[in-house]
Short mmCIF file of C-alpha atoms in Angstrom, two decimals:
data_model
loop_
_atom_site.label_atom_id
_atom_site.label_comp_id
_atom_site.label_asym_id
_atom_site.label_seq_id
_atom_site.Cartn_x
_atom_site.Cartn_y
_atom_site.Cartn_z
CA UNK A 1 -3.70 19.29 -17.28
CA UNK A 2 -2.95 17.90 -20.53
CA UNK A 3 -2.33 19.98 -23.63
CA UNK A 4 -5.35 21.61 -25.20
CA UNK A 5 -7.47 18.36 -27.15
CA UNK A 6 -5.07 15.90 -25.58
CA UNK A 7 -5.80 13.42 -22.29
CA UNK A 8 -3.69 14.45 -19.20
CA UNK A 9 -0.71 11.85 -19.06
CA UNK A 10 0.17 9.67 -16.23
CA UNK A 11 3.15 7.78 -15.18
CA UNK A 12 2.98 4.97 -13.40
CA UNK A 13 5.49 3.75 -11.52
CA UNK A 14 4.22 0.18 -9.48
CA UNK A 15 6.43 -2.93 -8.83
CA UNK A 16 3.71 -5.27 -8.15
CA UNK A 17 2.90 -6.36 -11.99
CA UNK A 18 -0.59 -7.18 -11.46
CA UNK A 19 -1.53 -4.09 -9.50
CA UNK A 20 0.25 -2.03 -12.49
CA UNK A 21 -1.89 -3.04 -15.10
CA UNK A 22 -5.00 -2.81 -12.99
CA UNK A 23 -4.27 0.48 -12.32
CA UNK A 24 -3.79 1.18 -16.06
CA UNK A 25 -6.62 -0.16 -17.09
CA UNK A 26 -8.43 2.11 -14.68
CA UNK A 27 -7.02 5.27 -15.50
CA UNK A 28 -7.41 4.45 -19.22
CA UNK A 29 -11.10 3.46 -18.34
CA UNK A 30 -11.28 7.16 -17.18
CA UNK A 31 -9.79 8.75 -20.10
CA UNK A 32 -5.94 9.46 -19.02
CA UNK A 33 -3.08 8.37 -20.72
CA UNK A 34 -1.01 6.28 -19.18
CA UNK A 35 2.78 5.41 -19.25
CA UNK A 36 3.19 2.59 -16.64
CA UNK A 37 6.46 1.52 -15.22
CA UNK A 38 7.65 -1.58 -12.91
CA UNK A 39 11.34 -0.07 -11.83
CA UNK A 40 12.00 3.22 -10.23
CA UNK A 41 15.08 4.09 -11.49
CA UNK A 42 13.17 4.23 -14.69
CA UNK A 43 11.08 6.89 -13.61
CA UNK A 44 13.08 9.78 -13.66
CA UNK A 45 14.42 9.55 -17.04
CA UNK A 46 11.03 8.93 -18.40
CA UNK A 47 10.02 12.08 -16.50
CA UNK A 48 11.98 13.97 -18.60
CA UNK A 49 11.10 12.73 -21.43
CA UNK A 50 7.39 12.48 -21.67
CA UNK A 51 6.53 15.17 -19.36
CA UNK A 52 3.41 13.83 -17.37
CA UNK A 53 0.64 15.73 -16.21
CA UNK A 54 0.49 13.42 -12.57
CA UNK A 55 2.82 10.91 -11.05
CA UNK A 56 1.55 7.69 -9.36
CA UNK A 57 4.37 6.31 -7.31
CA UNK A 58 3.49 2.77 -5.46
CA UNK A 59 5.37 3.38 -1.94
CA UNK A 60 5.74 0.74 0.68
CA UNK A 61 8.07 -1.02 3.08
CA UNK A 62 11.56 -1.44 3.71
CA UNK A 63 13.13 1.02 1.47
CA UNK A 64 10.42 3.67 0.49
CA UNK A 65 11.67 3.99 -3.34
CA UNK A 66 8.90 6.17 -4.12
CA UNK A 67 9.98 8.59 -1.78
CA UNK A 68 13.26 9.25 -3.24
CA UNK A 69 12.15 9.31 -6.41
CA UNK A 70 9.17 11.75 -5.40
CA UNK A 71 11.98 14.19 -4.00
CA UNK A 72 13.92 13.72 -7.42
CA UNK A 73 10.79 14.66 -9.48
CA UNK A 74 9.52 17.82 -7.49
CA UNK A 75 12.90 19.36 -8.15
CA UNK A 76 13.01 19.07 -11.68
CA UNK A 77 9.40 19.70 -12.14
CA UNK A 78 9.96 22.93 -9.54
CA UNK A 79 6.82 21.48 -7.69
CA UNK A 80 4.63 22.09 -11.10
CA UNK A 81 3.27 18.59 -11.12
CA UNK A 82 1.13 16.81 -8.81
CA UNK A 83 2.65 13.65 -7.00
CA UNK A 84 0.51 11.50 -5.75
CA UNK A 85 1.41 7.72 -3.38
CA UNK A 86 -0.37 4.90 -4.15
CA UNK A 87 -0.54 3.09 -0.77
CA UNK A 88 -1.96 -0.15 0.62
CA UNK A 89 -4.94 0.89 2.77
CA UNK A 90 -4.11 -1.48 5.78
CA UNK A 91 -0.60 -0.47 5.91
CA UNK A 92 -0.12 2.17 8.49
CA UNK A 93 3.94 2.20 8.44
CA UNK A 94 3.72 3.45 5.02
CA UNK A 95 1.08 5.71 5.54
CA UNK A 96 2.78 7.53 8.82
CA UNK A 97 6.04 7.72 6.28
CA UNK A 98 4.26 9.16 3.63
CA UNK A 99 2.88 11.29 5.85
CA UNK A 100 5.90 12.40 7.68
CA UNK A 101 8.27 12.40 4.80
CA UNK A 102 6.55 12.36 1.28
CA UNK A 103 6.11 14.95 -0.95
CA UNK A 104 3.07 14.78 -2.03
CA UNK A 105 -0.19 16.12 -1.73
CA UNK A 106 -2.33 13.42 -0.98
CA UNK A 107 -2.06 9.79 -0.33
CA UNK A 108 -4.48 7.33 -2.78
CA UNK A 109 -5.24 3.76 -1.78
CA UNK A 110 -3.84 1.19 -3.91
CA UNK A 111 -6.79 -1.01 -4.24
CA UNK A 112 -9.39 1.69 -4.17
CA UNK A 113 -11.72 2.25 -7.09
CA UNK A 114 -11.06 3.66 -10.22
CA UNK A 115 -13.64 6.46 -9.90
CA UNK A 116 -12.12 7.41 -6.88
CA UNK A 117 -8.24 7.63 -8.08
CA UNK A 118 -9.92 9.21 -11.36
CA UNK A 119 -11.27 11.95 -8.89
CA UNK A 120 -8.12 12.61 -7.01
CA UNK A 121 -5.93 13.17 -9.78
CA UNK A 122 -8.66 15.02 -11.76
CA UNK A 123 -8.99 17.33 -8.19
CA UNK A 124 -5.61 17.59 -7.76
CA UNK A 125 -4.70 18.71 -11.28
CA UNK A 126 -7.38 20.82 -11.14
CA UNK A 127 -5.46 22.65 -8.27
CA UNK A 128 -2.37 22.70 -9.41
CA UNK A 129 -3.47 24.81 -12.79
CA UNK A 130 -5.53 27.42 -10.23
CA UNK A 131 -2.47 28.00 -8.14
CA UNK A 132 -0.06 28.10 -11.42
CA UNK A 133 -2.75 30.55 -13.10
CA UNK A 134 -2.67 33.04 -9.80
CA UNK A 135 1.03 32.73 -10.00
CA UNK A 136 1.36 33.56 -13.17
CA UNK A 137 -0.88 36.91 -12.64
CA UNK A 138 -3.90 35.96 -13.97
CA UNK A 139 -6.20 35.55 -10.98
CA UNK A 140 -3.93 37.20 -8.02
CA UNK A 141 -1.72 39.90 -9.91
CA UNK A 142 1.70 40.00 -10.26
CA UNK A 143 3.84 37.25 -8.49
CA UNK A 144 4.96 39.25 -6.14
CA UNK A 145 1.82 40.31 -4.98
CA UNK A 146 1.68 36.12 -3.61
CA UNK A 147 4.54 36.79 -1.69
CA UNK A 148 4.94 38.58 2.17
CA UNK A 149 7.99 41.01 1.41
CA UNK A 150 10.01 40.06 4.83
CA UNK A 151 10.17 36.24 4.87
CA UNK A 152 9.56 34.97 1.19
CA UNK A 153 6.46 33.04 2.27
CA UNK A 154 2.89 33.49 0.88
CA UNK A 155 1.50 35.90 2.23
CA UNK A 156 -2.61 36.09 4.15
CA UNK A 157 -4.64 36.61 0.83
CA UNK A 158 -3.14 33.84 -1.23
CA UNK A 159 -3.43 31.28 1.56
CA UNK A 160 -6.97 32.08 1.46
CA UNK A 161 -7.49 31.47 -2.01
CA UNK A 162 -5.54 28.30 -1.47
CA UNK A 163 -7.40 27.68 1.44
CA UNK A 164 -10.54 28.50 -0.52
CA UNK A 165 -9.19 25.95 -3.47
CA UNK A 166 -8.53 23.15 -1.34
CA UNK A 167 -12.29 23.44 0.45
CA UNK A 168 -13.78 23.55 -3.01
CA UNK A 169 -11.97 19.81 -3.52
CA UNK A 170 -12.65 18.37 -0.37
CA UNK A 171 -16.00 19.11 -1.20
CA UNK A 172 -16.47 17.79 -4.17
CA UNK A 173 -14.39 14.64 -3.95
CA UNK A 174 -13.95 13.80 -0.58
CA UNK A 175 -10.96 14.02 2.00
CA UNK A 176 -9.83 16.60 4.28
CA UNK A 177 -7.06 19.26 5.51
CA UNK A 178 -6.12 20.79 8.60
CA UNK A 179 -4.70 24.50 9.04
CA UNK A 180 -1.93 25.12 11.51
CA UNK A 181 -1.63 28.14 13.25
CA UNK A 182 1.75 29.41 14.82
CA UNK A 183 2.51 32.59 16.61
CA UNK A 184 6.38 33.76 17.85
CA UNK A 185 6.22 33.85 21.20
CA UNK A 186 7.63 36.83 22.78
CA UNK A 187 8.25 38.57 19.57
CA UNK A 188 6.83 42.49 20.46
CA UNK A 189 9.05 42.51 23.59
CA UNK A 190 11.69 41.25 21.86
CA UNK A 191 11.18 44.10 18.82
CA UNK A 192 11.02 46.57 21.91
CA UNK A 193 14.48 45.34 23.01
CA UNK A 194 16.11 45.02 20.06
CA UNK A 195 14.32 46.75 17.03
CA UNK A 196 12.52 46.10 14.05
CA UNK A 197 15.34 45.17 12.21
CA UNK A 198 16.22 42.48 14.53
CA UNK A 199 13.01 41.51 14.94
CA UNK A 200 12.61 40.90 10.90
CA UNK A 201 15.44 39.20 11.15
CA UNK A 202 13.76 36.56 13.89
CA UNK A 203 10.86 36.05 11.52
CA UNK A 204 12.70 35.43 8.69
CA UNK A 205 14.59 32.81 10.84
CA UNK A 206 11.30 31.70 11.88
CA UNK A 207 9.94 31.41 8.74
CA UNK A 208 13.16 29.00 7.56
CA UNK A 209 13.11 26.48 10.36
CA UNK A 210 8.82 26.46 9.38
CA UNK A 211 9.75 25.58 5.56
CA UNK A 212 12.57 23.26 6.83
CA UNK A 213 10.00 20.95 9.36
CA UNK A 214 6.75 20.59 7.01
CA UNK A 215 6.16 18.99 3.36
CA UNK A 216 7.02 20.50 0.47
CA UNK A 217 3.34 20.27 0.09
CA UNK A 218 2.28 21.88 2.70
CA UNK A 219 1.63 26.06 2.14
CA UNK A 220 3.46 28.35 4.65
CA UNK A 221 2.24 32.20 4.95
CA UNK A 222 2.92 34.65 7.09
CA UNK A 223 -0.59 36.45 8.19
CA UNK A 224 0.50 38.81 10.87
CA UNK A 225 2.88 40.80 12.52
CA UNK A 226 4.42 37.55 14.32
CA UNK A 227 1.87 35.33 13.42
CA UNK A 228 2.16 32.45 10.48
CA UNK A 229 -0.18 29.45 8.98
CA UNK A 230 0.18 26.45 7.24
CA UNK A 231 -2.34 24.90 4.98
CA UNK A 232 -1.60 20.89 5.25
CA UNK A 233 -3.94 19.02 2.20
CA UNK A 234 -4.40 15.54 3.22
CA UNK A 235 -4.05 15.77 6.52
CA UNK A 236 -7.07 15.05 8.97
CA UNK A 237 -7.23 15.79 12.33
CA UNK A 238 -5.99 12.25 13.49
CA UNK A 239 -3.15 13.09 11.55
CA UNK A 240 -2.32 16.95 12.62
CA UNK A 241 -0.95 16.23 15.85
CA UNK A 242 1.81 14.69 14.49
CA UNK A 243 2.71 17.75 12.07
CA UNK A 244 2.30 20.02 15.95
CA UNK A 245 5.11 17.73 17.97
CA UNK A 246 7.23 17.78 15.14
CA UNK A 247 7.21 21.29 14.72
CA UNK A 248 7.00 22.23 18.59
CA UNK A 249 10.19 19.71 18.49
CA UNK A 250 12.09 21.41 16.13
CA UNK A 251 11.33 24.52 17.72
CA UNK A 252 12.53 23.10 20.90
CA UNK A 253 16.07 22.85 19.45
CA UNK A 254 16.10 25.96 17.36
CA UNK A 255 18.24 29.18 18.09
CA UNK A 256 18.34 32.39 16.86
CA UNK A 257 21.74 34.63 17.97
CA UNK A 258 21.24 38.27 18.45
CA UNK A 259 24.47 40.79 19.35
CA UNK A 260 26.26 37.81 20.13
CA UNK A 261 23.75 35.86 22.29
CA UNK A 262 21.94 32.88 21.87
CA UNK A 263 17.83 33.32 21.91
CA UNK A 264 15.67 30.39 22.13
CA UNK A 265 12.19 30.51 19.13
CA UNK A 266 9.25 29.91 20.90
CA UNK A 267 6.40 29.17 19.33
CA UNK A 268 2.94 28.80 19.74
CA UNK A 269 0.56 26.47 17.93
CA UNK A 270 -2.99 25.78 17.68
CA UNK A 271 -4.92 23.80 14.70
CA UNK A 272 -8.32 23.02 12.91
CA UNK A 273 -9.17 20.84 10.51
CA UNK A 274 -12.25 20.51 7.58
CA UNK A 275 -14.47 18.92 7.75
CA UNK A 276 -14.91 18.49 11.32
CA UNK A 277 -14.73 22.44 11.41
CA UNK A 278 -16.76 24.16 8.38
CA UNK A 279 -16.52 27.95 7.41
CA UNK A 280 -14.82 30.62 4.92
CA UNK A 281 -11.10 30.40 4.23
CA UNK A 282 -11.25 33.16 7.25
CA UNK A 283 -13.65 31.39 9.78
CA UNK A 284 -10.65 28.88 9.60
CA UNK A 285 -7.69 30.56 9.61
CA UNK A 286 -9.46 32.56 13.03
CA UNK A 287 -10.69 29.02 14.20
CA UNK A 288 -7.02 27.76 14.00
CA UNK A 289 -5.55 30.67 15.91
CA UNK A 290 -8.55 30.79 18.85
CA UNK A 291 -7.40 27.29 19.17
CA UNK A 292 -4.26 28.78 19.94
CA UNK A 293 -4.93 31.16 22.09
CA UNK A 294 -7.43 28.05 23.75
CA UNK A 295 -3.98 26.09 24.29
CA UNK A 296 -1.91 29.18 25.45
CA UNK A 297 -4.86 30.07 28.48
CA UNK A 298 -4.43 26.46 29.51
CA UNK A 299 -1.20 26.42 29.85
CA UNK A 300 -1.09 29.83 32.07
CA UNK A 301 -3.70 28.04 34.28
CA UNK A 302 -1.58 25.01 34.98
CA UNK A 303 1.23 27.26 35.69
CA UNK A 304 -0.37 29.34 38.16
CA UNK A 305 -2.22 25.94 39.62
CA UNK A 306 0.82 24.85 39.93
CA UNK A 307 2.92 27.66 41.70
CA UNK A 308 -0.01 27.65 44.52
CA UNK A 309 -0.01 24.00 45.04
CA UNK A 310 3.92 24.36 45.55
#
């Protein structure tokens, strides 16, 4: 948000001259201020200096500026402000890159309204200063009280309250996110075999090649034992399946080497995603994982179908 009696400050950053001021007249319309900008390289040094409460970066086709530049801007803003893609609705390429490979929360369509881009920043802002506040101590105690000791990650209550945030905004302004599920396969037989320590050890591996695969967006907890979740804003369930092959995928070429041996990761994965699926922050967490388990049953069942049909 902006500082106390002052608008919150957005920068601009759109190549198409026309679209640049329309979009500053809108946001001025709806009480930001605005700092627009036509190059990219420009952003980053006015980053620094003016400090914006949002970034609007126009992406599109062939060489994805705004991505780069996105990248740039979470490091030096240590993910504190919101990025946000302004994208042309009909264009899917960009989308599915944005998608993929942004780093942002949420995707806005370039032509849209201005109530609605008004909304999503205001939402997303909004968000940001709730999760800030809890890490800062003043809604979920100390900052390491956000944190699962083993693997770094957020740990099951926080996701919740994110979980509980992001609901709230779907709500009110529209949209949609999914929850992944994920589960180390084999991981209590593999503690058995070669201790807790070890074991720790596989999770926090686990837990890396997670952070490494998703957005830096997207939340990662760990919620169990051997079980993890992953709150993905933005992403609906047309989208989801694409965040499940590329993680099964990068599971598929992961390994972990214990007393000089190489162990394949498995991992299993099951998802939901609001608002096709309604409930608590725990009625979805549980509704991601029994999709899990859902998947996992089927999978035993086509195995044995297919040993008797050999």
């Amino acid at each position: 948000m902006g500082k106390a009696g002052q608008p919150p400050t957005v920068l601009v950053v759109e190549p198409r001259a026309a679209d640049l001021e329309r979009t500053r007249l809108l946001l001025a319309e709806a009480g930001f201020r605005v700092v627009p900008v036509t190059r990219f390289d420009a952003a980053v040094p006015l980053f620094e200096v003016i400090r914006p409460s949002a970034v609007l970066l126009a992406a599109q086709a062939p060489d994805f500026a705004a991505v780069q530049v996105a990248r740039r801007l979470r490091q030096l803003s240590h993910g504190a402000v919101p990025l946000l893609y302004l994208v042309d609705e009909r264009d899917a390429e960009a989308r599915r890159y944005c998608l993929e490979r942004g780093q942002c929360v949420d995707l806005v369509p370039r032509s849209g309204s201005g109530t609605e881009l008004a909304t999503k920043l205001h939402a997303q802002l909004k968000l940001k200063d709730a999760v800030m506040r809890a890490a800062a101590g003043e809604e979920a105690g100390t900052a390491q009280a956000l944190h699962d000791p083993v693997t770094g990650l957020y740990n099951r209550p926080f996701l919740l309250e994110l979980l509980s945030l992001e609901a709230r905004r779907a709500e009110r302004y529209g949209g949609g996110f999914s929850v992944l599920a994920a589960e180390v396969g084999g991981w209590s037989a593999f503690r058995k075999e070669f201790g807790r320590g070890m074991a720790e050890r596989l999770l926090v591996y686990s837990a890396v090649v997670l952070g490494q695969t998703v957005r830096d967006a997207d939340a990662v907890a760990r919620v169990g034992d051997c079980q993890f979740a992953l709150m993905l804003p933005g992403t609906p369930a047309e989208s989801v399946q694409e965040v499940v092959s590329r993680v099964a995928a990068r599971f598929e070429t992961a390994r972990f080497q214990v007393e000089g041996k190489v162990v394949r990761a498995s991992l299993e994965l099951g998802t939901v995603s609001f608002p096709d699926s309604v409930g608590t922050p725990t009625q979805l967490l549980s509704a991601a994982f029994q999709d899990m388990r859902r998947a996992r049953e089927f999978r035993r069942m086509v195995g044995s179908a297919s040993r008797l049909s050999v």
